[in-house]
Coordinates of C-alpha atoms in Angstrom, one line a residue:
X1 CA -10.7 -37.1 24.4
X2 CA -7.1 -36.8 26.2
X3 CA -9.1 -38.4 29.5
X4 CA -10.3 -41.3 27.1
X5 CA -7.0 -41.7 25.7
X6 CA -4.9 -41.8 29.4
X7 CA -7.4 -44.2 30.5
X8 CA -7.3 -46.3 28.1
X9 CA -3.3 -46.4 28.5
X10 CA -3.8 -47.3 31.7
X11 CA -6.2 -49.9 30.9
X12 CA -3.9 -51.7 28.6
X13 CA -1.1 -52.1 31.0
X14 CA -3.2 -53.2 33.5
X15 CA -4.5 -55.8 31.4
X16 CA -1.0 -56.5 30.1
X17 CA 0.2 -57.1 33.7
X18 CA -2.4 -59.6 34.6
X19 CA -1.9 -61.3 31.3
X20 CA 2.1 -61.5 31.7
X21 CA 1.2 -62.6 35.5
X22 CA -0.8 -65.4 34.5
X23 CA 0.9 -66.4 31.4
X24 CA 4.1 -67.0 33.8
X25 CA 2.0 -68.6 36.3
X26 CA 0.5 -70.9 33.5
X27 CA 3.6 -71.3 31.6
X28 CA 1.8 -70.3 28.6
X29 CA 5.0 -68.3 26.6
X30 CA 2.4 -67.0 24.3
X31 CA 0.1 -65.7 26.7
X32 CA 2.9 -63.7 28.7
X33 CA 4.5 -62.2 25.6
X34 CA 1.1 -61.0 24.1
X35 CA 0.9 -59.1 27.9
X36 CA 4.3 -57.9 27.7
X37 CA 3.4 -56.4 24.0
X38 CA 0.1 -55.1 25.3
X39 CA 1.5 -53.6 28.4
X40 CA 4.3 -51.9 26.4
X41 CA 1.6 -50.6 23.9
X42 CA -0.2 -48.7 26.9
X43 CA 3.3 -47.6 28.3
X44 CA 3.8 -46.0 24.5
X45 CA 0.2 -44.2 24.8
X46 CA 0.9 -42.8 28.1
X47 CA 4.0 -41.2 26.8
X48 CA 2.6 -40.0 23.7
X49 CA -0.4 -38.1 26.1
X50 CA 2.4 -36.6 28.7
X51 CA 4.3 -35.4 25.6
X52 CA 0.9 -33.4 24.7
X53 CA 0.5 -32.3 28.0
X54 CA 3.9 -30.9 27.8
X55 CA 3.6 -28.9 24.8
X56 CA -0.2 -27.6 25.3
X57 CA 0.2 -23.9 26.6
X58 CA -1.1 -23.2 29.7

């Protein structure tokens, strides 16, 4: 399950970056803001997974 979560986080980050760039290029502030939010969501999901990995006994 953790690998799925990590992959989903990366996907959200990439999709968010693309939306930010496209929104900025075409002057669509709404799309740019949506991309920023999605990228942040991916960053938070990735941080959560890293924290879970750090706490998990080895």
